[in-house]
Amino acid sequence: MIENINQEEGTFLKKLRKGREGDNVGFPGGLPRLDSKVYNIQPGKMTSIVGSPKSGKTYFMLYRYILSPWMAGVRNIKWFLFTLEVERADIVGRMVSFFMYQRFGIRISASKIFGMGDFKPSDALYDQIMSVFETDITPLLENMVIIEDSSVSNPTGLNKYIMSYLESNGTFIYDDFKTTDALGNPEIKKRLKAYIKNDPNEELFVIIDSLGLMKKEQGLNKKDNIDRWIDDYGVKLRNICGCSIINLHHLNRSVSGVDRYKLIGNQLHPTLDDIKDTSALGETSDIVYALFNPNVYAHMDEHFGYKLADWKGSYRSLHVIASRYCDMGLNSALIFDYESGTFMELPASDDHKGLQRIKDLLNKTTII
């Protein structure tokens, strides 16, 4: 008992000292007001991002958890992005769009970067795209692994892939425990106890986009398949190995129910009950964000005091619907600029000068 108390005291004091030394600041996520309320992006946590189709979940994940820290100069994150919904080339194209805006003030979608439809990039535009690719994308991809291999896209395959990397870049610590086999005979097995990284400064971000598209393991339905990743593997990777787990997942259609709209009007937003197929996200995640697009609902013309028509379909709202380390019920009004893959926080709905500044900023940049 005394040994356990000393161990817990040591864990507490270690975390306390890290905070005093500024090591618990976390990473900036590109949304300053939100960052101040959720204590930035805290590594070693399980984060879940839920939203309806076309709400911008993948763009939000790229912007907040990869591109914003990178632009802020963070270089000690290794990203493993399991992209089960969007092709690798399109992921890179979306990142190029972001840097085209950051470097040249040009807003150009990935579709136009790839010359889809009747649009063909000019020679000058092509040179800018290649400049971004060589200057910004190539160094970023050295810290990033994008996996679209279906052979590793079930929960066990994802876990094996990450564990293989961890084994090659650190040391697993096991302890022995006594159990019995199927015949009741005593046996000793090993249990993972701890993990020591070769590089103590490296942070590993494991991103699954999205949970519902993981291949189902034999005998499991979709709910059990998702729960296996979260409960059997995600928790271990977070708690023992110190990985940051970022899950993307869909919402049920019931969030748009007429009865709910009648009850809460233009403050309609998702709750934990709207998460599709699983309850494990709300129970196990350290923080759950819901990204909401009210523009798709014909009966809504205003949301949290913002007139949707003023933003031409780019308005989104972000809601903290579960959290273990910050206030729940946080609501943020955002602009999602599709062409640049950028998210911006809106000022208060009655701050007319502030709202106009956002409109002027968007109007000043070049849309291609």
CSV table of C-alpha atoms in Angstrom, one decimal:
chain,number,residue,atom,x,y,z
A,1,MET,CA,0.0,0.0,0.0
A,2,ILE,CA,2.8,2.5,0.9
A,3,GLU,CA,4.5,1.6,-2.4
A,4,ASN,CA,1.3,2.5,-4.3
A,5,ILE,CA,0.9,5.8,-2.4
A,6,ASN,CA,4.6,6.7,-3.1
A,7,GLN,CA,4.1,5.8,-6.8
A,8,GLU,CA,1.0,8.0,-7.1
A,9,GLU,CA,2.7,10.8,-5.2
A,10,GLY,CA,5.6,10.6,-7.6
A,11,THR,CA,3.3,10.7,-10.6
A,12,PHE,CA,1.5,13.8,-9.2
A,13,LEU,CA,4.7,15.6,-8.4
A,14,LYS,CA,6.3,14.8,-11.7
A,15,LYS,CA,3.3,16.4,-13.5
A,16,LEU,CA,3.3,19.3,-11.2
A,17,ARG,CA,6.9,20.0,-11.8
A,18,LYS,CA,6.4,19.7,-15.6
A,19,GLY,CA,3.7,22.4,-15.3
A,20,ARG,CA,6.0,24.7,-13.3
A,21,GLU,CA,8.6,24.3,-16.0
A,22,GLY,CA,6.1,25.1,-18.8
A,23,ASP,CA,6.0,21.5,-20.2
A,24,ASN,CA,2.2,21.2,-20.0
A,25,VAL,CA,1.4,24.1,-22.3
A,26,GLY,CA,0.5,21.9,-25.2
A,27,PHE,CA,0.4,22.8,-28.9
A,28,PRO,CA,-1.5,25.7,-30.6
A,29,GLY,CA,-4.5,24.6,-32.6
A,30,GLY,CA,-5.0,27.7,-34.7
A,31,LEU,CA,-8.1,28.9,-32.9
A,32,PRO,CA,-6.8,31.2,-30.1
A,33,ARG,CA,-10.0,31.7,-28.1
A,34,LEU,CA,-10.8,28.0,-28.1
A,35,ASP,CA,-7.2,27.1,-27.3
A,36,SER,CA,-7.3,29.4,-24.2
A,37,LYS,CA,-10.4,27.5,-22.9
A,38,VAL,CA,-9.3,23.9,-23.7
A,39,TYR,CA,-5.6,24.5,-22.8
A,40,ASN,CA,-4.4,24.1,-26.3
A,41,ILE,CA,-3.9,20.7,-27.8
A,42,GLN,CA,-2.8,18.5,-24.9
A,43,PRO,CA,-0.6,15.5,-26.0
A,44,GLY,CA,-1.3,12.0,-24.7
A,45,LYS,CA,-5.0,12.4,-24.8
A,46,MET,CA,-7.8,10.8,-26.8
A,47,THR,CA,-9.7,13.4,-28.9
A,48,SER,CA,-12.8,12.6,-30.9
A,49,ILE,CA,-14.2,14.9,-33.6
A,50,VAL,CA,-17.8,14.1,-34.7
A,51,GLY,CA,-19.9,15.7,-37.4
A,52,SER,CA,-22.4,15.1,-40.1
A,53,PRO,CA,-21.1,14.3,-43.7
A,54,LYS,CA,-19.8,17.5,-45.4
A,55,SER,CA,-19.4,19.4,-42.2
A,56,GLY,CA,-15.7,19.6,-42.8
A,57,LYS,CA,-14.3,17.1,-40.2
A,58,THR,CA,-11.3,16.1,-42.3
A,59,TYR,CA,-10.4,19.7,-43.1
A,60,PHE,CA,-10.8,20.6,-39.4
A,61,MET,CA,-8.5,17.8,-38.3
A,62,LEU,CA,-5.9,18.8,-40.8
A,63,TYR,CA,-6.1,22.5,-39.8
A,64,ARG,CA,-6.2,22.0,-36.1
A,65,TYR,CA,-4.0,19.0,-35.4
A,66,ILE,CA,-1.4,19.1,-38.2
A,67,LEU,CA,-1.1,22.4,-40.1
A,68,SER,CA,-1.6,24.9,-37.2
A,69,PRO,CA,1.1,23.3,-35.0
A,70,TRP,CA,3.4,23.0,-38.0
A,71,MET,CA,2.9,26.6,-38.9
A,72,ALA,CA,3.6,27.5,-35.2
A,73,GLY,CA,7.0,25.9,-35.5
A,74,VAL,CA,6.2,22.6,-33.7
A,75,ARG,CA,8.6,19.9,-35.1
A,76,ASN,CA,8.5,17.1,-32.5
A,77,ILE,CA,5.2,15.6,-33.6
A,78,LYS,CA,5.1,12.4,-35.7
A,79,TRP,CA,1.7,12.0,-37.4
A,80,PHE,CA,0.2,8.7,-38.5
A,81,LEU,CA,-2.9,9.5,-40.5
A,82,PHE,CA,-5.0,6.5,-41.4
A,83,THR,CA,-7.1,8.0,-44.2
A,84,LEU,CA,-10.0,5.6,-44.9
A,85,GLU,CA,-12.2,8.1,-46.5
A,86,VAL,CA,-10.1,10.6,-48.5
A,87,GLU,CA,-7.3,9.5,-50.9
A,88,ARG,CA,-3.7,10.4,-50.0
A,89,ALA,CA,-3.3,12.7,-53.0
A,90,ASP,CA,-6.4,14.6,-51.9
A,91,ILE,CA,-5.0,15.0,-48.4
A,92,VAL,CA,-1.8,16.5,-49.8
A,93,GLY,CA,-3.8,18.7,-52.2
A,94,ARG,CA,-5.8,20.1,-49.2
A,95,MET,CA,-2.6,20.9,-47.4
A,96,VAL,CA,-1.2,22.6,-50.5
A,97,SER,CA,-4.4,24.8,-50.6
A,98,PHE,CA,-3.7,25.8,-47.0
A,99,PHE,CA,-0.1,26.8,-47.7
A,100,MET,CA,-1.1,28.6,-50.9
A,101,TYR,CA,-3.2,30.9,-48.7
A,102,GLN,CA,-0.5,31.2,-46.1
A,103,ARG,CA,2.3,32.0,-48.5
A,104,PHE,CA,0.6,33.9,-51.3
A,105,GLY,CA,-2.8,34.9,-50.1
A,106,ILE,CA,-4.4,32.8,-52.8
A,107,ARG,CA,-7.5,30.7,-52.1
A,108,ILE,CA,-7.6,27.8,-54.4
A,109,SER,CA,-9.3,24.5,-53.7
A,110,ALA,CA,-7.6,21.1,-54.1
A,111,SER,CA,-10.0,20.4,-57.0
A,112,LYS,CA,-8.6,23.3,-59.0
A,113,ILE,CA,-5.0,22.5,-58.0
A,114,PHE,CA,-5.5,19.2,-59.7
A,115,GLY,CA,-7.0,20.9,-62.8
A,116,MET,CA,-10.4,19.2,-62.4
A,117,GLY,CA,-13.2,20.1,-64.9
A,118,ASP,CA,-12.5,23.1,-67.2
A,119,PHE,CA,-9.9,24.7,-64.9
A,120,LYS,CA,-6.2,24.3,-65.7
A,121,PRO,CA,-3.5,26.0,-63.6
A,122,SER,CA,-1.5,28.6,-65.5
A,123,ASP,CA,2.3,28.3,-65.7
A,124,ALA,CA,2.7,31.0,-63.0
A,125,LEU,CA,0.2,29.2,-60.7
A,126,TYR,CA,1.8,25.9,-61.3
A,127,ASP,CA,5.2,27.4,-60.2
A,128,GLN,CA,3.6,28.7,-57.0
A,129,ILE,CA,2.0,25.3,-56.3
A,130,MET,CA,5.4,23.5,-56.8
A,131,SER,CA,7.1,26.1,-54.6
A,132,VAL,CA,4.7,25.3,-51.8
A,133,PHE,CA,5.1,21.6,-52.3
A,134,GLU,CA,8.9,21.8,-52.1
A,135,THR,CA,9.1,24.4,-49.4
A,136,ASP,CA,6.3,23.4,-47.1
A,137,ILE,CA,4.8,20.0,-48.0
A,138,THR,CA,8.0,18.0,-48.4
A,139,PRO,CA,9.4,18.8,-45.0
A,140,LEU,CA,6.0,18.2,-43.4
A,141,LEU,CA,5.7,14.8,-45.0
A,142,GLU,CA,9.0,13.8,-43.4
A,143,ASN,CA,7.2,13.9,-40.1
A,144,MET,CA,4.0,12.4,-41.4
A,145,VAL,CA,2.9,8.9,-42.5
A,146,ILE,CA,-0.3,8.8,-44.5
A,147,ILE,CA,-1.7,5.2,-44.7
A,148,GLU,CA,-4.6,4.2,-47.0
A,149,ASP,CA,-3.6,0.5,-47.1
A,150,SER,CA,-6.9,-1.5,-46.6
A,151,SER,CA,-4.9,-4.4,-45.3
A,152,VAL,CA,-4.2,-2.6,-42.0
A,153,SER,CA,-7.6,-0.8,-41.7
A,154,ASN,CA,-9.3,-3.0,-39.1
A,155,PRO,CA,-8.7,-2.3,-35.4
A,156,THR,CA,-6.1,-5.0,-34.9
A,157,GLY,CA,-4.3,-4.0,-38.1
A,158,LEU,CA,-4.1,-0.3,-37.0
A,159,ASN,CA,-2.9,-1.3,-33.6
A,160,LYS,CA,-0.2,-3.6,-35.0
A,161,TYR,CA,1.0,-0.9,-37.4
A,162,ILE,CA,1.5,1.6,-34.5
A,163,MET,CA,2.9,-1.0,-32.1
A,164,SER,CA,5.5,-1.9,-34.7
A,165,TYR,CA,6.6,1.7,-35.0
A,166,LEU,CA,6.8,2.0,-31.2
A,167,GLU,CA,8.8,-1.1,-30.9
A,168,SER,CA,11.3,0.2,-33.4
A,169,ASN,CA,11.6,3.5,-31.7
A,170,GLY,CA,11.5,2.6,-28.0
A,171,THR,CA,11.3,-0.1,-25.4
A,172,PHE,CA,8.3,-1.9,-24.1
A,173,ILE,CA,8.3,-2.8,-20.4
A,174,TYR,CA,6.4,-5.9,-19.3
A,175,ASP,CA,5.5,-7.5,-16.0
A,176,ASP,CA,4.5,-11.1,-15.3
A,177,PHE,CA,1.1,-12.2,-14.0
A,178,LYS,CA,-0.3,-15.5,-13.0
A,179,THR,CA,-3.4,-17.0,-14.8
A,180,THR,CA,-4.7,-20.3,-15.9
A,181,ASP,CA,-5.0,-21.8,-19.4
A,182,ALA,CA,-8.2,-23.3,-20.9
A,183,LEU,CA,-7.7,-26.6,-18.9
A,184,GLY,CA,-7.3,-24.8,-15.6
A,185,ASN,CA,-3.5,-25.2,-15.4
A,186,PRO,CA,-1.5,-22.4,-13.9
A,187,GLU,CA,0.6,-20.3,-16.3
A,188,ILE,CA,2.5,-17.1,-16.3
A,189,LYS,CA,1.9,-14.4,-19.0
A,190,LYS,CA,3.4,-11.0,-19.8
A,191,ARG,CA,1.4,-7.8,-19.5
A,192,LEU,CA,2.5,-4.5,-21.1
A,193,LYS,CA,3.3,-2.1,-18.2
A,194,ALA,CA,5.1,0.9,-19.7
A,195,TYR,CA,6.8,2.3,-22.8
A,196,ILE,CA,10.1,4.3,-23.0
A,197,LYS,CA,10.7,6.3,-26.1
A,198,ASN,CA,14.1,6.6,-27.6
A,199,ASP,CA,13.4,10.2,-28.2
A,200,PRO,CA,11.6,11.6,-25.1
A,201,ASN,CA,10.6,14.7,-26.9
A,202,GLU,CA,8.7,13.0,-29.8
A,203,GLU,CA,4.9,13.0,-29.6
A,204,LEU,CA,3.0,10.5,-31.7
A,205,PHE,CA,-0.4,11.5,-33.1
A,206,VAL,CA,-2.5,8.6,-34.4
A,207,ILE,CA,-5.4,9.9,-36.5
A,208,ILE,CA,-8.3,7.6,-37.7
A,209,ASP,CA,-10.5,9.1,-40.5
A,210,SER,CA,-13.0,7.7,-39.9
A,211,LEU,CA,-14.0,5.1,-37.4
A,212,GLY,CA,-17.1,3.9,-39.3
A,213,LEU,CA,-14.9,3.0,-42.3
A,214,MET,CA,-12.6,0.7,-40.5
A,215,LYS,CA,-12.8,-2.8,-41.9
A,216,LYS,CA,-14.9,-5.1,-39.7
A,217,GLU,CA,-13.1,-7.9,-37.9
A,218,GLN,CA,-14.6,-11.4,-38.1
A,219,GLY,CA,-17.7,-11.8,-36.0
A,220,LEU,CA,-18.0,-8.1,-35.1
A,221,ASN,CA,-20.7,-5.6,-36.0
A,222,LYS,CA,-19.9,-2.0,-36.6
A,223,LYS,CA,-20.4,-0.9,-33.0
A,224,ASP,CA,-18.3,-3.7,-31.6
A,225,ASN,CA,-15.6,-3.0,-34.2
A,226,ILE,CA,-15.4,0.7,-33.2
A,227,ASP,CA,-15.4,-0.2,-29.6
A,228,ARG,CA,-12.6,-2.7,-30.1
A,229,TRP,CA,-10.4,0.1,-31.5
A,230,ILE,CA,-11.3,2.5,-28.7
A,231,ASP,CA,-11.4,0.2,-25.7
A,232,ASP,CA,-8.9,-2.5,-26.5
A,233,TYR,CA,-6.3,-0.5,-28.4
A,234,GLY,CA,-6.8,3.2,-28.2
A,235,VAL,CA,-6.8,3.3,-24.4
A,236,LYS,CA,-3.6,1.2,-24.2
A,237,LEU,CA,-1.8,3.4,-26.8
A,238,ARG,CA,-2.8,6.5,-24.8
A,239,ASN,CA,-2.4,5.3,-21.2
A,240,ILE,CA,0.7,3.1,-21.5
A,241,CYS,CA,2.5,4.4,-24.7
A,242,GLY,CA,1.6,8.1,-24.4
A,243,CYS,CA,0.1,8.4,-27.9
A,244,SER,CA,-2.3,11.1,-28.8
A,245,ILE,CA,-5.4,9.4,-30.4
A,246,ILE,CA,-7.6,11.5,-32.7
A,247,ASN,CA,-10.8,9.8,-33.9
A,248,LEU,CA,-13.1,11.1,-36.6
A,249,HIS,CA,-16.7,9.8,-36.6
A,250,HIS,CA,-20.1,10.6,-38.0
A,251,LEU,CA,-23.3,11.8,-36.3
A,252,ASN,CA,-26.8,10.3,-36.5
A,253,ARG,CA,-29.2,12.1,-38.7
A,254,SER,CA,-31.5,12.7,-35.7
A,255,VAL,CA,-29.6,15.9,-34.8
A,256,SER,CA,-31.7,17.7,-37.4
A,257,GLY,CA,-35.0,16.5,-35.9
A,258,VAL,CA,-37.9,19.0,-36.1
A,259,ASP,CA,-38.9,18.3,-32.5
A,260,ARG,CA,-35.4,19.3,-31.3
A,261,TYR,CA,-35.4,22.4,-33.4
A,262,LYS,CA,-38.8,23.4,-31.9
A,263,LEU,CA,-37.3,22.9,-28.4
A,264,ILE,CA,-34.0,24.9,-28.7
A,265,GLY,CA,-34.5,26.8,-32.0
A,266,ASN,CA,-31.4,28.4,-33.5
A,267,GLN,CA,-29.1,27.0,-30.8
A,268,LEU,CA,-29.6,23.5,-32.3
A,269,HIS,CA,-26.3,21.5,-32.0
A,270,PRO,CA,-25.2,17.9,-31.5
A,271,THR,CA,-25.0,16.0,-28.2
A,272,LEU,CA,-23.3,12.8,-27.1
A,273,ASP,CA,-26.6,11.0,-27.9
A,274,ASP,CA,-26.2,11.9,-31.6
A,275,ILE,CA,-22.9,9.9,-32.0
A,276,LYS,CA,-23.5,7.1,-34.5
A,277,ASP,CA,-23.0,3.4,-33.7
A,278,THR,CA,-21.1,3.7,-30.4
A,279,SER,CA,-21.2,5.2,-26.9
A,280,ALA,CA,-17.5,4.5,-26.2
A,281,LEU,CA,-16.4,7.8,-27.7
A,282,GLY,CA,-18.1,9.8,-25.0
A,283,GLU,CA,-17.1,7.4,-22.3
A,284,THR,CA,-13.4,7.1,-23.2
A,285,SER,CA,-12.4,10.2,-25.0
A,286,ASP,CA,-10.7,13.0,-23.0
A,287,ILE,CA,-12.5,15.6,-25.1
A,288,VAL,CA,-15.2,15.3,-27.8
A,289,TYR,CA,-15.8,18.1,-30.3
A,290,ALA,CA,-18.9,18.2,-32.5
A,291,LEU,CA,-18.6,20.1,-35.7
A,292,PHE,CA,-22.0,21.3,-36.9
A,293,ASN,CA,-23.2,22.7,-40.3
A,294,PRO,CA,-26.6,24.3,-39.9
A,295,ASN,CA,-26.6,25.5,-43.6
A,296,VAL,CA,-28.0,22.1,-44.7
A,297,TYR,CA,-31.2,22.6,-42.8
A,298,ALA,CA,-33.8,24.4,-44.8
A,299,HIS,CA,-35.7,25.7,-41.7
A,300,MET,CA,-32.7,27.5,-40.3
A,301,ASP,CA,-31.7,31.0,-41.3
A,302,GLU,CA,-29.9,32.0,-38.0
A,303,HIS,CA,-27.7,30.1,-35.6
A,304,PHE,CA,-26.5,31.3,-32.2
A,305,GLY,CA,-27.4,34.8,-33.4
A,306,TYR,CA,-25.4,34.6,-36.6
A,307,LYS,CA,-27.3,35.1,-39.9
A,308,LEU,CA,-26.3,32.2,-42.1
A,309,ALA,CA,-26.9,34.1,-45.4
A,310,ASP,CA,-24.1,36.5,-44.4
A,311,TRP,CA,-21.5,33.8,-44.7
A,312,LYS,CA,-22.6,32.1,-47.9
A,313,GLY,CA,-22.4,28.5,-46.6
A,314,SER,CA,-19.1,28.9,-44.8
A,315,TYR,CA,-20.5,29.2,-41.2
A,316,ARG,CA,-19.8,26.3,-38.9
A,317,SER,CA,-20.2,25.8,-35.1
A,318,LEU,CA,-17.9,23.8,-32.9
A,319,HIS,CA,-19.1,22.4,-29.6
A,320,VAL,CA,-17.3,20.7,-26.7
A,321,ILE,CA,-19.8,18.0,-25.8
A,322,ALA,CA,-17.6,16.0,-23.4
A,323,SER,CA,-14.4,16.8,-21.6
A,324,ARG,CA,-12.3,15.5,-18.7
A,325,TYR,CA,-10.1,18.6,-18.3
A,326,CYS,CA,-12.0,21.7,-19.4
A,327,ASP,CA,-15.5,23.1,-19.2
A,328,MET,CA,-18.2,21.3,-21.2
A,329,GLY,CA,-20.7,23.2,-23.2
A,330,LEU,CA,-18.2,25.5,-25.0
A,331,ASN,CA,-19.7,26.8,-28.2
A,332,SER,CA,-17.6,28.4,-30.9
A,333,ALA,CA,-18.8,30.1,-34.1
A,334,LEU,CA,-16.4,29.5,-37.0
A,335,ILE,CA,-15.9,30.3,-40.6
A,336,PHE,CA,-14.7,27.3,-42.7
A,337,ASP,CA,-13.0,28.6,-45.9
A,338,TYR,CA,-13.2,25.6,-48.2
A,339,GLU,CA,-10.8,27.1,-50.8
A,340,SER,CA,-7.9,27.4,-48.3
A,341,GLY,CA,-8.9,24.7,-45.8
A,342,THR,CA,-8.7,27.4,-43.1
A,343,PHE,CA,-11.0,27.9,-40.0
A,344,MET,CA,-11.4,31.3,-38.4
A,345,GLU,CA,-13.2,32.2,-35.1
A,346,LEU,CA,-16.0,34.7,-35.4
A,347,PRO,CA,-16.4,37.5,-32.9
A,348,ALA,CA,-19.6,37.8,-30.9
A,349,SER,CA,-22.7,38.0,-33.1
A,350,ASP,CA,-23.4,41.6,-32.0
A,351,ASP,CA,-19.8,42.7,-32.8
A,352,HIS,CA,-20.7,44.2,-36.2
A,353,LYS,CA,-17.3,45.8,-36.7
A,354,GLY,CA,-15.5,42.5,-35.9
A,355,LEU,CA,-17.7,40.6,-38.2
A,356,GLN,CA,-17.1,43.1,-41.0
A,357,ARG,CA,-13.3,42.7,-40.5
A,358,ILE,CA,-13.7,39.0,-41.2
A,359,LYS,CA,-15.7,39.7,-44.3
A,360,ASP,CA,-13.2,42.2,-45.5
A,361,LEU,CA,-10.3,39.8,-44.9
A,362,LEU,CA,-12.0,37.2,-47.1
A,363,ASN,CA,-12.8,39.7,-49.8
A,364,LYS,CA,-9.2,41.0,-49.9
A,365,THR,CA,-7.7,37.6,-50.8
A,366,THR,CA,-7.7,36.2,-54.3
A,367,ILE,CA,-10.0,33.3,-55.0
A,368,ILE,CA,-9.0,31.2,-58.0
